[in-house]
PDB file of C-alpha atoms in Angstrom:
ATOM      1  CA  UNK A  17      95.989  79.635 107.597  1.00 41.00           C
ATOM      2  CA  UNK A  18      97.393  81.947 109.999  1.00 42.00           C
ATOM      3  CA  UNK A  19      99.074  84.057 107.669  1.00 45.00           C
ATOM      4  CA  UNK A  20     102.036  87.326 108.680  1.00 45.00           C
ATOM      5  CA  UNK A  21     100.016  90.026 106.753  1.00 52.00           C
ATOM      6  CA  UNK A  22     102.079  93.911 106.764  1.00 51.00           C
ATOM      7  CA  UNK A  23     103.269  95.190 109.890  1.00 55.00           C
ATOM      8  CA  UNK A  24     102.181  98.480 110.020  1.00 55.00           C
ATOM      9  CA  UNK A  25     104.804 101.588 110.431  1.00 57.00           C
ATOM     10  CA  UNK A  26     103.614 103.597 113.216  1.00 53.00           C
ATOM     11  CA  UNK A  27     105.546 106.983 111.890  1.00 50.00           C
ATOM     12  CA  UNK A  28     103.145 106.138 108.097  1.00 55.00           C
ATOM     13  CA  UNK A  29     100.399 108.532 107.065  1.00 55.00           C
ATOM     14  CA  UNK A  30      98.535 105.434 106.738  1.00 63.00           C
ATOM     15  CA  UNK A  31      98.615 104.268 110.124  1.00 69.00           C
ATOM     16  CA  UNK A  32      95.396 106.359 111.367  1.00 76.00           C
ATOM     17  CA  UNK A  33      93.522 104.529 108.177  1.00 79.00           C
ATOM     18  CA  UNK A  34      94.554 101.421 109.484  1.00 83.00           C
ATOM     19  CA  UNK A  35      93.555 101.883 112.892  1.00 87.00           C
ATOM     20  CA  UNK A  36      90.010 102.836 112.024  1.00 89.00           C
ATOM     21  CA  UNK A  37      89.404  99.508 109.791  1.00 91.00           C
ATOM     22  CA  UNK A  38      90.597  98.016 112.963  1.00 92.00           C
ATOM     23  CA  UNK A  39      88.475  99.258 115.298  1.00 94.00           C
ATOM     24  CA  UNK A  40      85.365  98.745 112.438  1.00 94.00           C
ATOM     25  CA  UNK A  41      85.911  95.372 112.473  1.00 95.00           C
ATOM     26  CA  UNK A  42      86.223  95.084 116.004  1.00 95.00           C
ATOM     27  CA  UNK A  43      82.808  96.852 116.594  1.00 94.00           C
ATOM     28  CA  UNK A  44      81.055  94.926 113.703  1.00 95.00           C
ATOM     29  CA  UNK A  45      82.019  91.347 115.297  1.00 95.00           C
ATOM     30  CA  UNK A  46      81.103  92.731 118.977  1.00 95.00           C
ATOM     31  CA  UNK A  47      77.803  93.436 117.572  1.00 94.00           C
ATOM     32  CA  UNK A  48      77.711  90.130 116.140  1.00 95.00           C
ATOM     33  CA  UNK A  49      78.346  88.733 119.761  1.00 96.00           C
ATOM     34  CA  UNK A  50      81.320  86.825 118.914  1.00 96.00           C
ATOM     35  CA  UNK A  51      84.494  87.032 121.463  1.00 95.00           C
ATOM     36  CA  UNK A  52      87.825  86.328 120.046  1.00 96.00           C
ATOM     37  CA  UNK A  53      88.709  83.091 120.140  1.00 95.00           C
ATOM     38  CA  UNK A  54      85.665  81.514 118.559  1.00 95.00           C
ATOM     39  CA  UNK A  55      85.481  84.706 115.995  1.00 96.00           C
ATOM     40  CA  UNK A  56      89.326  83.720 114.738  1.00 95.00           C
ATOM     41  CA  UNK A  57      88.176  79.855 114.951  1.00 95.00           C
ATOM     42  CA  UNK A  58      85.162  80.887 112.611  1.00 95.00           C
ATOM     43  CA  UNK A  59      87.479  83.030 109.964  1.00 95.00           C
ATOM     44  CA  UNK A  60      90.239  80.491 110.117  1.00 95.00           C
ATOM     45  CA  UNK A  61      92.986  82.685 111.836  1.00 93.00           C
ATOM     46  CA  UNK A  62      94.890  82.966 115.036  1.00 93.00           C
ATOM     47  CA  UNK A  63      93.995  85.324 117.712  1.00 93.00           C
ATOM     48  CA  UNK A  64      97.190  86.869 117.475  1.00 92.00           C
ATOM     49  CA  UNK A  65      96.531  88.028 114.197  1.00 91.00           C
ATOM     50  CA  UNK A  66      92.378  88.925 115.070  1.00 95.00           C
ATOM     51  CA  UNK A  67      93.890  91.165 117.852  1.00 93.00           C
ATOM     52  CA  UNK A  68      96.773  93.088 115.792  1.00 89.00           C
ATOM     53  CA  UNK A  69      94.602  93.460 112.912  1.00 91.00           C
ATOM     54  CA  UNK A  70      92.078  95.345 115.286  1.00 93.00           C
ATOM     55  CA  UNK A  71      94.027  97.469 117.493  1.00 89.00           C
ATOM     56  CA  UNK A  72      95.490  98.872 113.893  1.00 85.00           C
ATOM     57  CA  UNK A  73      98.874  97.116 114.369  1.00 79.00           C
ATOM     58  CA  UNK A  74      98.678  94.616 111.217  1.00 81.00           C
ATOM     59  CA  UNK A  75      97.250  95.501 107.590  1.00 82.00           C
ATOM     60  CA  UNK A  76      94.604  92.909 106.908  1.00 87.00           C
ATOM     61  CA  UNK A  77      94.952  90.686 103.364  1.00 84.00           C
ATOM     62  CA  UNK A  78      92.332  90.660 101.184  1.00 87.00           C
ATOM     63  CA  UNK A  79      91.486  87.507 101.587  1.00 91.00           C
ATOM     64  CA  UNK A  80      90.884  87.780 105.343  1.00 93.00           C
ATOM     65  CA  UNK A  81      88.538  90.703 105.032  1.00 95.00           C
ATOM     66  CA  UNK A  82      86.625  88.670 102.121  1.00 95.00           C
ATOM     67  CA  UNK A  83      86.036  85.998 104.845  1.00 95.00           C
ATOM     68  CA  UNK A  84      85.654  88.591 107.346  1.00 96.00           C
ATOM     69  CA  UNK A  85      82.822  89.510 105.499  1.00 95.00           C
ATOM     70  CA  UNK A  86      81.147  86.168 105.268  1.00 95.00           C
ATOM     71  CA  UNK A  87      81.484  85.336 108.615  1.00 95.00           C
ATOM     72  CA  UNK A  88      79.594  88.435 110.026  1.00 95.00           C
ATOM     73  CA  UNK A  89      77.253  88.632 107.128  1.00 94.00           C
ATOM     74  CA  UNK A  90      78.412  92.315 106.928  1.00 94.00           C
ATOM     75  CA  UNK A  91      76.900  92.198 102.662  1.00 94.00           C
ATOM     76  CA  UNK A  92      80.113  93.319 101.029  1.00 95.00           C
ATOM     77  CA  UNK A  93      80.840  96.184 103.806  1.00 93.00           C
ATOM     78  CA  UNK A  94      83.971  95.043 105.307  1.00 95.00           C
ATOM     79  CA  UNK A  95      84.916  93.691 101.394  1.00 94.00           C
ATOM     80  CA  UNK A  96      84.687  97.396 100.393  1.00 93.00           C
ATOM     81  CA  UNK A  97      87.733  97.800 102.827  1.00 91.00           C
ATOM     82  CA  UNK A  98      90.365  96.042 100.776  1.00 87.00           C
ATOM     83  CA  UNK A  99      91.436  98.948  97.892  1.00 82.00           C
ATOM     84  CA  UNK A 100      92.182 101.298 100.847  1.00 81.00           C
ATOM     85  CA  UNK A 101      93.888  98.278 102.532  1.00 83.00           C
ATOM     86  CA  UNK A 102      95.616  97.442  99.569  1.00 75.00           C
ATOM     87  CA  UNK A 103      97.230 100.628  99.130  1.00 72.00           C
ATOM     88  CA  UNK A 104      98.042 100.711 102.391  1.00 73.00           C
ATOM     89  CA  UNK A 105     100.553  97.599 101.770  1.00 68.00           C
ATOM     90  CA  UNK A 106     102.597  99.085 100.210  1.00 69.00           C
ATOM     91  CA  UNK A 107     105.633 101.089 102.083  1.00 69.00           C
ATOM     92  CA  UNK A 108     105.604 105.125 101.988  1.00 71.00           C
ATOM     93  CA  UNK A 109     108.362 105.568  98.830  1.00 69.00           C
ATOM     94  CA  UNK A 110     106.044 102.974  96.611  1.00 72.00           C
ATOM     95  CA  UNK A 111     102.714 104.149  96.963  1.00 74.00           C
ATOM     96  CA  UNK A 112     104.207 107.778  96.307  1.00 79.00           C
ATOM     97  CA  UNK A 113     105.868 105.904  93.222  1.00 82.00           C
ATOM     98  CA  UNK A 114     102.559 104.221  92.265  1.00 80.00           C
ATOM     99  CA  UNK A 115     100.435 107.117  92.169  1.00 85.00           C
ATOM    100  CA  UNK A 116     103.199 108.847  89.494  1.00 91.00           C
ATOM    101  CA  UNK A 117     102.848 105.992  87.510  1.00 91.00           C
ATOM    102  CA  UNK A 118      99.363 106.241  87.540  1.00 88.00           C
ATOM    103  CA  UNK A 119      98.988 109.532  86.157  1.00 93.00           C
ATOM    104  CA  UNK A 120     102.118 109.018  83.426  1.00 96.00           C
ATOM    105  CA  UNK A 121     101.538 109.435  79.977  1.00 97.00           C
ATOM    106  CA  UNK A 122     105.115 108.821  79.339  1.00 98.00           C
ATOM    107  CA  UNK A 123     107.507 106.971  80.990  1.00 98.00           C
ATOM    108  CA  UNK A 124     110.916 106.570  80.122  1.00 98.00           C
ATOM    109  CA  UNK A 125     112.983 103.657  81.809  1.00 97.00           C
ATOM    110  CA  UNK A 126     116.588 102.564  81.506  1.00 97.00           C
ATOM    111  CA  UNK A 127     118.064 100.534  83.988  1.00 95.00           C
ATOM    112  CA  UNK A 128     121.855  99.182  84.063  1.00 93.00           C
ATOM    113  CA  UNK A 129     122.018  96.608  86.919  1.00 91.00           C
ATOM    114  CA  UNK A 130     118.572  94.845  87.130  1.00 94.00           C
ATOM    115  CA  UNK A 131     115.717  94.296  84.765  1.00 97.00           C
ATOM    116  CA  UNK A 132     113.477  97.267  85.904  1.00 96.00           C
ATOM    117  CA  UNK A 133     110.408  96.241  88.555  1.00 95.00           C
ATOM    118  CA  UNK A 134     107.839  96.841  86.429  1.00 96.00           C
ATOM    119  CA  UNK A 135     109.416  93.941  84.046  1.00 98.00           C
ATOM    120  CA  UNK A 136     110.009  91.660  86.696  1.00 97.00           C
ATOM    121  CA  UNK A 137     108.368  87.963  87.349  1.00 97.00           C
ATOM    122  CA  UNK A 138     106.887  87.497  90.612  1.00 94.00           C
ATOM    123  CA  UNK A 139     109.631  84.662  90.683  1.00 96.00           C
ATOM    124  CA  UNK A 140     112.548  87.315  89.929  1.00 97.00           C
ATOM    125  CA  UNK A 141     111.517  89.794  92.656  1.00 95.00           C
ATOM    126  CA  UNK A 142     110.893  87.415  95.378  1.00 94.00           C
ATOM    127  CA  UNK A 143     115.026  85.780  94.244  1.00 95.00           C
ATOM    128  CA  UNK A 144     116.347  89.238  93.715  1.00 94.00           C
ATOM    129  CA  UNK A 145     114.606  90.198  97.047  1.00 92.00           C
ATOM    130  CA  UNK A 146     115.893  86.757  98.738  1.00 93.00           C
ATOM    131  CA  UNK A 147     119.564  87.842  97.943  1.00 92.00           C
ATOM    132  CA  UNK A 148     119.591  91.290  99.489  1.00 90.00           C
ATOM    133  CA  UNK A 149     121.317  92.008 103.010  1.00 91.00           C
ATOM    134  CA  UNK A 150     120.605  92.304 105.675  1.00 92.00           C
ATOM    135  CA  UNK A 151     118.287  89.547 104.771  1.00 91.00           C
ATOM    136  CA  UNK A 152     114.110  91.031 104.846  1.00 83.00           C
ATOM    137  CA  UNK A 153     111.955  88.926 107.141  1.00 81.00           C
ATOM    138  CA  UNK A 154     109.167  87.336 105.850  1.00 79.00           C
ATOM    139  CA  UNK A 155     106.947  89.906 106.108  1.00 70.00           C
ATOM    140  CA  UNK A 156     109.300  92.759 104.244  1.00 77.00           C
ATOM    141  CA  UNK A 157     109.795  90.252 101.525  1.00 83.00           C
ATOM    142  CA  UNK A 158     106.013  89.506 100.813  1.00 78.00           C
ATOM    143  CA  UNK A 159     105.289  93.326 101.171  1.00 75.00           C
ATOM    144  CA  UNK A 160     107.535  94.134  98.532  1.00 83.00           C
ATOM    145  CA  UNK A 161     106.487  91.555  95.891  1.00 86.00           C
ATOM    146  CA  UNK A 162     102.860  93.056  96.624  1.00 81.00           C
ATOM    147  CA  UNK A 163     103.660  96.279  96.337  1.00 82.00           C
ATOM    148  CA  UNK A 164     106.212  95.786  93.007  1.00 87.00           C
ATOM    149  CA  UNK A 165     103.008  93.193  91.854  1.00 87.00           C
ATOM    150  CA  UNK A 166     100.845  95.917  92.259  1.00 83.00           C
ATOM    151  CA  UNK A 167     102.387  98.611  90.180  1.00 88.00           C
ATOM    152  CA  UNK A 168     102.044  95.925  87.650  1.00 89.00           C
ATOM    153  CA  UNK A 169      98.314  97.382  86.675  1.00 87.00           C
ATOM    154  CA  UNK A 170      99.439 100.381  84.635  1.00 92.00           C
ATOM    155  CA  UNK A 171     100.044  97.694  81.607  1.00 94.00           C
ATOM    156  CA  UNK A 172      96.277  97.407  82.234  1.00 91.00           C
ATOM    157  CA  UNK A 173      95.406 101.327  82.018  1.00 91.00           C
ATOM    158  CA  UNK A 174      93.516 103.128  79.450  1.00 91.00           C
ATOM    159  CA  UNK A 175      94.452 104.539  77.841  1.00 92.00           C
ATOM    160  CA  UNK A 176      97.800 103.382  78.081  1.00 93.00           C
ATOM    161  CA  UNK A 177     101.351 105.090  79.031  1.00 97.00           C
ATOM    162  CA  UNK A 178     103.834 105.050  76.441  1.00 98.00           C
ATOM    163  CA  UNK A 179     106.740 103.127  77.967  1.00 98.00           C
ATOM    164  CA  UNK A 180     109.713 103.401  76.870  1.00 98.00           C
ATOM    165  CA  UNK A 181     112.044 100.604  78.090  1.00 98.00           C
ATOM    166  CA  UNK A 182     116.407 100.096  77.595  1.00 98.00           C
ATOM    167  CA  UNK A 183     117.876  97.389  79.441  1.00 98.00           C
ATOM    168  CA  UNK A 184     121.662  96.885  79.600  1.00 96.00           C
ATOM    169  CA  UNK A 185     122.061  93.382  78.189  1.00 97.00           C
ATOM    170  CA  UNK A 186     123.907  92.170  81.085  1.00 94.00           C
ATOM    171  CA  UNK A 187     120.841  92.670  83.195  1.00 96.00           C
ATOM    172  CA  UNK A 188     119.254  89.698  80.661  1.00 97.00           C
ATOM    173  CA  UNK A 189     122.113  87.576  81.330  1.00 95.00           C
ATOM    174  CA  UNK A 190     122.301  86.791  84.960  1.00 94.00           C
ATOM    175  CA  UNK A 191     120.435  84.096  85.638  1.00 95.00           C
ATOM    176  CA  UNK A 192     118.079  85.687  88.780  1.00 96.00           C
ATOM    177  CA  UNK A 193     116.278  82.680  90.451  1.00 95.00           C
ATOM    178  CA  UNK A 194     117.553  79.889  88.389  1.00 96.00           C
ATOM    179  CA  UNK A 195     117.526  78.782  84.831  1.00 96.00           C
ATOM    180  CA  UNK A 196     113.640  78.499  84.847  1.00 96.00           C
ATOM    181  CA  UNK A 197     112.850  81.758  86.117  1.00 97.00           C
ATOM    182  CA  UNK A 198     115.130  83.014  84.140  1.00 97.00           C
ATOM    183  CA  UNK A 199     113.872  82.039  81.219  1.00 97.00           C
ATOM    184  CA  UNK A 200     109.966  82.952  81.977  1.00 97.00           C
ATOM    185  CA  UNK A 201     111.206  86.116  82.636  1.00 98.00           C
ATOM    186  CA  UNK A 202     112.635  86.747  79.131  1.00 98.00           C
ATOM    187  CA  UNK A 203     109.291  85.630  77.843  1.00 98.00           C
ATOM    188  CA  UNK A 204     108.104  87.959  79.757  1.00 98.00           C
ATOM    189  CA  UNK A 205     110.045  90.706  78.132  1.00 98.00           C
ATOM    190  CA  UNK A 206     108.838  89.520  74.693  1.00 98.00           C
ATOM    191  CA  UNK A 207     104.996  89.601  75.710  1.00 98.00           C
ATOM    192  CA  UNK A 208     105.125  92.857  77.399  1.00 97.00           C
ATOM    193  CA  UNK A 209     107.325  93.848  73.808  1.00 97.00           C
ATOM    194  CA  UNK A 210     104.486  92.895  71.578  1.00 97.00           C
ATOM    195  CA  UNK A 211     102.137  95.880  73.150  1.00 96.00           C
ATOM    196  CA  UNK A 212     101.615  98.800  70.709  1.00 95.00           C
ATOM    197  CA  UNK A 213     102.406 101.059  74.007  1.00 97.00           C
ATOM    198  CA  UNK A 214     105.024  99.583  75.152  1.00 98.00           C
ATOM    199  CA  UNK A 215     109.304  99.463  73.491  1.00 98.00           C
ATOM    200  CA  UNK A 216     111.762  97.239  75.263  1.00 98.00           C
ATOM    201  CA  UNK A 217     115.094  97.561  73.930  1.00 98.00           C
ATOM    202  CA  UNK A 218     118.732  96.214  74.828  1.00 98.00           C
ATOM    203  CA  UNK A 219     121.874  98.276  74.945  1.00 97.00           C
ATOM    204  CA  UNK A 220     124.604  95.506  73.965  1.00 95.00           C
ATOM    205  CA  UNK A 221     127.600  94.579  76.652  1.00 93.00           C
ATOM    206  CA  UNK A 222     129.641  96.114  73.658  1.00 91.00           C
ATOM    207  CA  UNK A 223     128.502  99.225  73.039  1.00 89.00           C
ATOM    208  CA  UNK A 224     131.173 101.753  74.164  1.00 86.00           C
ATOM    209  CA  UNK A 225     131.041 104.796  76.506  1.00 86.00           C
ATOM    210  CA  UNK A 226     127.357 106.144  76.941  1.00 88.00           C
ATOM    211  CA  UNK A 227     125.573 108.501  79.289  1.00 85.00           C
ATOM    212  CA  UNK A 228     123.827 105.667  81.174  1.00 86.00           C
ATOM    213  CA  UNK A 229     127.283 104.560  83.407  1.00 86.00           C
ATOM    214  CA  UNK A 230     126.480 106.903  85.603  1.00 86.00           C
ATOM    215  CA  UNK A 231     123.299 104.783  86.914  1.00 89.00           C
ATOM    216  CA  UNK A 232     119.418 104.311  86.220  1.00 93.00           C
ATOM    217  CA  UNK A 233     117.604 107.152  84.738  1.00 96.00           C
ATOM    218  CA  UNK A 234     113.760 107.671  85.105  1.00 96.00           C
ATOM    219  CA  UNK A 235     111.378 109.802  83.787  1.00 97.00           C
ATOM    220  CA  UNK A 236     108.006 110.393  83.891  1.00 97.00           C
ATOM    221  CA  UNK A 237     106.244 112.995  82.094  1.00 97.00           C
ATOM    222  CA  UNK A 238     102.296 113.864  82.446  1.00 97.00           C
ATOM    223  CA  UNK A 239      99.480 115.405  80.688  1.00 96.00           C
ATOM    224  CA  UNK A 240      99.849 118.658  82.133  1.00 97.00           C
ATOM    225  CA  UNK A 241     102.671 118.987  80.493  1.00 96.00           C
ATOM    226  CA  UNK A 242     105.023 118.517  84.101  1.00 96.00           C
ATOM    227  CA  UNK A 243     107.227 115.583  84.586  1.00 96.00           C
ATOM    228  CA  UNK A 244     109.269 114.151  87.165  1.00 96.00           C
ATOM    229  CA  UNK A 245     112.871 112.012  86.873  1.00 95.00           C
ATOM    230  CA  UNK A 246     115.653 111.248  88.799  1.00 94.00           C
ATOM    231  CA  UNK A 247     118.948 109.095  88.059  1.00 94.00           C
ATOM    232  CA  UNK A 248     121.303 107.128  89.738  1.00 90.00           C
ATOM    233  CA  UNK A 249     124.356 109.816  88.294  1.00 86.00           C
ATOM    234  CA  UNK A 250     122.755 113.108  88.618  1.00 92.00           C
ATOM    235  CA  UNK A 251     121.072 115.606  91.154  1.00 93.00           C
ATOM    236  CA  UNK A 252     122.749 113.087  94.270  1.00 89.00           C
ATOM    237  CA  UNK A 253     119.789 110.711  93.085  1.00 89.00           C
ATOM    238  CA  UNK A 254     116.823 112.853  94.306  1.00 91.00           C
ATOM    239  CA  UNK A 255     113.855 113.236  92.189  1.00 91.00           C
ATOM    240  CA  UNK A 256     113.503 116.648  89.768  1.00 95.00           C
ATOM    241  CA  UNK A 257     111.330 118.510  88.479  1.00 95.00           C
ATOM    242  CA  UNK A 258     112.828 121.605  86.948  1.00 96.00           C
ATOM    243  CA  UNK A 259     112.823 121.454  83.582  1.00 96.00           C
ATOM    244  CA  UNK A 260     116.542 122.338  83.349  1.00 96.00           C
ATOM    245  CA  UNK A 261     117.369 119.241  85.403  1.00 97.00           C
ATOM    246  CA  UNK A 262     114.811 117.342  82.916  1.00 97.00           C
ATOM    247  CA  UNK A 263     116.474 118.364  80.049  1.00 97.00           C
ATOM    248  CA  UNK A 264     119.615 116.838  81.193  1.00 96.00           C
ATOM    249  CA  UNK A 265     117.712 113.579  81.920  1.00 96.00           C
ATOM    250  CA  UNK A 266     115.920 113.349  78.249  1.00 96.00           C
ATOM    251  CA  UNK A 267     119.156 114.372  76.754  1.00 96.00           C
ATOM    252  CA  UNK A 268     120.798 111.423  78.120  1.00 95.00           C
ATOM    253  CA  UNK A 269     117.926 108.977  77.999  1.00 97.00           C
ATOM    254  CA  UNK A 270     117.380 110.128  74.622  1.00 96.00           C
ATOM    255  CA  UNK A 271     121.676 109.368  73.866  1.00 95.00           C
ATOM    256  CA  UNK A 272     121.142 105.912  75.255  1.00 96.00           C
ATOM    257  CA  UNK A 273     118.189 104.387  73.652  1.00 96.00           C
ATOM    258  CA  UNK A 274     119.626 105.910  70.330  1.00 96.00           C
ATOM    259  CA  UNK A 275     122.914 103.617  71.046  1.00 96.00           C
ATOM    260  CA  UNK A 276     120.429 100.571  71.910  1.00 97.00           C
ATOM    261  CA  UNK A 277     119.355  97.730  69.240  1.00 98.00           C
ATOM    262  CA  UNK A 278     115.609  98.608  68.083  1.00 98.00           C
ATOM    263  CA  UNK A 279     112.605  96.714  69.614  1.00 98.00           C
ATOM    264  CA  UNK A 280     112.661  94.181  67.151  1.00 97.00           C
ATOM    265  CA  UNK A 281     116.238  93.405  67.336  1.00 98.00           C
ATOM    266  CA  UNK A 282     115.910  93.224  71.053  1.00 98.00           C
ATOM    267  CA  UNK A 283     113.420  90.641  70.836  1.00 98.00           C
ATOM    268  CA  UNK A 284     115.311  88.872  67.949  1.00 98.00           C
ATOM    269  CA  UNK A 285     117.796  89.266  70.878  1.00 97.00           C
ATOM    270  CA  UNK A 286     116.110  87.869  73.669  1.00 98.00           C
ATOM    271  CA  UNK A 287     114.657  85.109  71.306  1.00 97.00           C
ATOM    272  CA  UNK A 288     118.345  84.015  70.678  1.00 96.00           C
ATOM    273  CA  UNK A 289     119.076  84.054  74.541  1.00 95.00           C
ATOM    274  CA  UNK A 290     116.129  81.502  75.027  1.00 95.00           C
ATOM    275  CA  UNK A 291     117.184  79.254  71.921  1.00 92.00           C
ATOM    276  CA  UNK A 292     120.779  78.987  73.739  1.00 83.00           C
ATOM    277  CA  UNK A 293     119.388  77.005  76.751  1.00 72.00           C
TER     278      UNK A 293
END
């Protein structure tokens, strides 16, 4: 049961938040009088990992503060740890990422080479992630299937986003993972179609010239009225915020998902892909 858990990046913001769940934990199970080696014998993990986890070098799971807590008899106070220590998962870029999401009202998505992240299976991240080099170790891989897993909750929010999705049929096409993942991933796509808040449309391999060859395009507006986007073709791929740059964004968002099949052709689309196989 000795699982990896996140390496924690010493340069991180987070680090210091880390550290001090660390060195809680280490006080609460000196005060319990347990050393080491029987305290990871009683929660089930190796000392290696008891010892990282407390000097702040290694972000605890969930499920080892949970028995953590049972152990010492702490009454939920080392459970209360795990939404910081969840966050803390996830690398700098994605929590940064995450907390835009969060605070969307609008999001507007088009992606050209993979089905976007939010959209993904847990078994489509963890191939697409598999196929990347350098290859990730262990520990990268697992922290970026939590992290992508986790941004998952704003199709729980309420109220909810309006999300605004065009995928570039070919991105439906390959077959990520296999033919079985690939096909619970387009029933994924139909699921997440049937929400009131949320339009998934495809851009057939057909279509002509359009304003999306350039790369992704992102953008998320909020209810202040302020937004955010960046694209793959525009602005060297850095995020924006000025509402000229913006402009240029919607304009071509707006150009694309006008050249796209409508939601319920998509689906009709999709539907077809799954009959096929």
């Amino acid at each position: 049961m000795d699982e990896p858990g996140w390496d924690v990046d010493p340069e991180d913001e987070i680090a210091s938040a880390v550290e001090i769940v660390g060195d809680q934990l280490k006080f609460l199970r000196e005060a319990a009088g347990l050393r080491t080696p029987e305290f990871a014998e009683a929660v089930g993990y190796g000392e290696d990992l008891v010892r990282k986890i407390e000097r702040g070098a290694r972000i605890p799971r969930p499920e080892y503060l949970d028995k953590v807590d049972e152990v010492l008899d702490a009454g939920g106070q080392v459970r209360a740890m795990k939404p910081r220590m969840a966050r803390a998962r996830y690398p700098r870029k994605v929590r940064e990422l995450a907390d835009m999401e969060a605070r969307a009202v609008e999001m507007c998505l088009y992606s050209n080479h993979n089905i976007h992240g939010l959209l993904q299976t847990e078994g489509h991240m963890r191939a697409l992630y598999s196929g990347w080099l350098p290859a990730y170790s262990t520990v990268e891989l697992e922290r970026g299937v939590a992290a992508r897993l986790g941004r998952r909750a704003i199709f729980e929010r309420d109220p909810a986003p309006a999300m605004s999705f065009v995928q570039e049929e070919a991105t439906l096409v390959r077959r990520v993972g296999g033919t079985m993942e690939w096909r619970q991933q387009l029933e994924r796509l139909l699921e997440l179609g049937q929400s009131s808040n949320v339009a998934i449309q495809v851009l057939p391999t057909r279509t002509e010239e359009h304003p999306g060859t350039g790369g992704l395009i992102e953008v998320l507006k909020f209810a202040d009225g302020s937004a955010v986007g960046r694209s793959d073709g525009a602005f060297h791929g850095r995020p924006v915020s000025d509402p000229k740059q913006l402009r240029i964004l919607d304009l071509r968002y707006g150009m694309i998902r006008a050249q796209a099949l409508p939601p319920r052709e998509s689906a009709a689309l999709i539907e077809r892909m799954l009959g096929e196989t």
